[in-house]
CSV table of C-alpha atoms in Angstrom, one decimal:
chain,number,residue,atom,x,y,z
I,173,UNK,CA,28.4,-4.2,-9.5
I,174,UNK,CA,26.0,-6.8,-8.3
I,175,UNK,CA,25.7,-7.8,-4.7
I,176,UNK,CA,24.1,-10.7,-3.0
I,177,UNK,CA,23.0,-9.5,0.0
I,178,UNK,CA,21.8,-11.8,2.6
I,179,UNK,CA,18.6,-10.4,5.3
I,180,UNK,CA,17.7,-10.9,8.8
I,181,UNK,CA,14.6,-13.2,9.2
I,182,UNK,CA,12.1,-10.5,9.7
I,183,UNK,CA,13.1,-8.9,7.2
I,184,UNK,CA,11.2,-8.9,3.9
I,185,UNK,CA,12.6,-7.3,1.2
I,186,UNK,CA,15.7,-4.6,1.2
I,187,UNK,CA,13.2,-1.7,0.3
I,188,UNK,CA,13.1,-1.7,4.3
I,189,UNK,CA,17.0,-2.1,5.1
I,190,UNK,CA,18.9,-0.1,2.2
I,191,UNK,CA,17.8,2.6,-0.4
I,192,UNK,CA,20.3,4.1,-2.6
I,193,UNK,CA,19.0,7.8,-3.5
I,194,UNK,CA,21.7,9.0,-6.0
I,195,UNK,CA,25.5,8.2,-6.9
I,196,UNK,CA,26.4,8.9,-3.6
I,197,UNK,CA,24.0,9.4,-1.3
I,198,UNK,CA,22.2,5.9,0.5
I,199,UNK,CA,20.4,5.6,3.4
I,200,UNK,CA,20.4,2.4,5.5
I,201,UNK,CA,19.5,0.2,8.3
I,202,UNK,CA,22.8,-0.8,9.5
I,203,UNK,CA,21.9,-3.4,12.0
I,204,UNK,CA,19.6,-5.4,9.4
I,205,UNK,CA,23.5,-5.4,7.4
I,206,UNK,CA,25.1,-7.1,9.5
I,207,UNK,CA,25.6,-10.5,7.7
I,208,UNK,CA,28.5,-10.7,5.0
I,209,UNK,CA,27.3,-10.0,1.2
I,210,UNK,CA,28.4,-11.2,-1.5
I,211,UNK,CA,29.9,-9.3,-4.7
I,212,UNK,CA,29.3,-11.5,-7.3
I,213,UNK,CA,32.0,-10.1,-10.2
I,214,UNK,CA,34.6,-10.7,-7.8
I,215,UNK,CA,33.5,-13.8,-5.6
I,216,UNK,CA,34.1,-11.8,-2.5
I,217,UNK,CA,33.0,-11.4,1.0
I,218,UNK,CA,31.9,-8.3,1.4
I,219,UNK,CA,30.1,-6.2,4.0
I,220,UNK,CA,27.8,-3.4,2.5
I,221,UNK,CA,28.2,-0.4,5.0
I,222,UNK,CA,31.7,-0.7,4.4
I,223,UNK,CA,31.6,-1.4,1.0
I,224,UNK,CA,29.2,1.5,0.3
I,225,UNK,CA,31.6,4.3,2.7
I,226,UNK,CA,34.9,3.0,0.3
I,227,UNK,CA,32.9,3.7,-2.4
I,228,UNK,CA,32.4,7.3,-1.0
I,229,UNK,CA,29.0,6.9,-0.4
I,230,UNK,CA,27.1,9.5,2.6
I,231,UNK,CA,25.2,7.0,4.4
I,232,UNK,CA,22.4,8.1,6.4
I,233,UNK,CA,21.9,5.3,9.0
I,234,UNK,CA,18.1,5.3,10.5
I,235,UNK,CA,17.1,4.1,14.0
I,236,UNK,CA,14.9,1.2,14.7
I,237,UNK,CA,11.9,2.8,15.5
I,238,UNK,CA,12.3,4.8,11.8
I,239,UNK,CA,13.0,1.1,10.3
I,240,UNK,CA,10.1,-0.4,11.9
I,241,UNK,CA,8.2,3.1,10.1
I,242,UNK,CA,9.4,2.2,7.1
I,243,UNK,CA,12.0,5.1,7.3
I,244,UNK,CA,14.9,3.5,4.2
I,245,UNK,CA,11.7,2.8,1.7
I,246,UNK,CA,12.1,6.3,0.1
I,247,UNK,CA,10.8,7.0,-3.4
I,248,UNK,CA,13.3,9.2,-5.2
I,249,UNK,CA,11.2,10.6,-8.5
I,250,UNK,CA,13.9,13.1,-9.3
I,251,UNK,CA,17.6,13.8,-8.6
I,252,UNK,CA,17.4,15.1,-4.9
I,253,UNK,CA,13.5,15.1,-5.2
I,254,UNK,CA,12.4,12.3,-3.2
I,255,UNK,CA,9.0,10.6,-1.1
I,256,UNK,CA,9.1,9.7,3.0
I,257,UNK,CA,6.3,8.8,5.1
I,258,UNK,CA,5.4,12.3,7.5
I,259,UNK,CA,6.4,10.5,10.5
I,260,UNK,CA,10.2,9.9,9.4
I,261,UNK,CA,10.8,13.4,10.7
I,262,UNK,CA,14.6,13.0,11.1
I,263,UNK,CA,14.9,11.5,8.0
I,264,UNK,CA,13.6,14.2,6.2
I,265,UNK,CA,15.5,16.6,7.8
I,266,UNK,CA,18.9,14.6,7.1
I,267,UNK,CA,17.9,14.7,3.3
I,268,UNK,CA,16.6,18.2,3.5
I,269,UNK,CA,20.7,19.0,4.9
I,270,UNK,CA,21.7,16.7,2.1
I,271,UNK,CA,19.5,19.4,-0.7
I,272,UNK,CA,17.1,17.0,-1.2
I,273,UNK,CA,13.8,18.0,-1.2
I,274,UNK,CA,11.5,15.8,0.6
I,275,UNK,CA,7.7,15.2,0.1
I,276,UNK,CA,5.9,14.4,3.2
I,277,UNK,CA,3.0,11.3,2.3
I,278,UNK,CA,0.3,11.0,4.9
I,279,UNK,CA,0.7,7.4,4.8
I,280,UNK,CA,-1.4,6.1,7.5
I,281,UNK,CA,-3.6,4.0,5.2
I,282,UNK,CA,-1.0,2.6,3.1
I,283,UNK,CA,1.4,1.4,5.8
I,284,UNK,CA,-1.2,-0.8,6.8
I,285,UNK,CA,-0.4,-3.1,3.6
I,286,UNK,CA,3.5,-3.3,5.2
I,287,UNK,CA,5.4,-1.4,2.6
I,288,UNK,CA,6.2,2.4,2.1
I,289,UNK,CA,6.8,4.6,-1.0
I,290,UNK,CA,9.0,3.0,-3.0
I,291,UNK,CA,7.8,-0.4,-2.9
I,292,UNK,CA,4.4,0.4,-3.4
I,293,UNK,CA,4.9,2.6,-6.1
I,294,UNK,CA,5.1,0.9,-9.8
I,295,UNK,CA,7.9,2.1,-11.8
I,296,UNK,CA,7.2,3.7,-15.4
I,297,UNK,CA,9.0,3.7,-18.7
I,298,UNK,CA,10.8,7.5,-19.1
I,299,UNK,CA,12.7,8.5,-21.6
């Protein structure tokens, strides 16, 4: 399913607002969400959260402070194997309750080019 979904102003990319990290397991910023998306198979008005919780998604919904840290851009390398920046303490410990096993990054020099793991990481061909 592909969805169109429209951002706040300062927001950049979704990196920052919503992260899926496996079939059922998403963390977001809720209040960057808050405008209706679109699902484009269906031409309907949807709006994610609720979309994602019908769908039977756990949604882990972060703070301000943790979206302004860059707490939803998570790198997930493996299936419950995933990336945060240290500082998204809470986070971490609502994917480590989740059996995801969370690798701390010291981040302090890469924040400053406004991104975190995911979206600073380019993605290579597996098999």
């Amino acid at each position: 399913e592909i969805i169109a979904i429209p951002l706040p102003s300062w927001r950049v990319n979704l990196d920052g607002t919503l992260m899926i990290l496996d079939r059922n397991t998403a963390i977001m910023h809720s209040d960057s969400l808050i405008f209706p998306a679109k699902l484009l198979e269906e031409d309907e008005l949807i709006f994610v959260p609720e979309f994602l919780k019908d769908k039977g998604f756990d949604l882990i919904d972060v703070t301000d402070e943790e979206m302004k840290n860059f707490g939803p851009n998570i790198l997930v390398i493996n299936p419950h194997v995933a990336v945060s920046y240290s500082w998204n303490t809470h986070i971490i410990s609502e994917l480590e309750e989740r059996s995801f096993e969370v690798f701390p990054l010291q981040g302090h020099e890469l924040v400053k080019a406004a991104g975190g793991p995911h979206c600073m990481t380019c993605p290579v061909l597996r098999s």
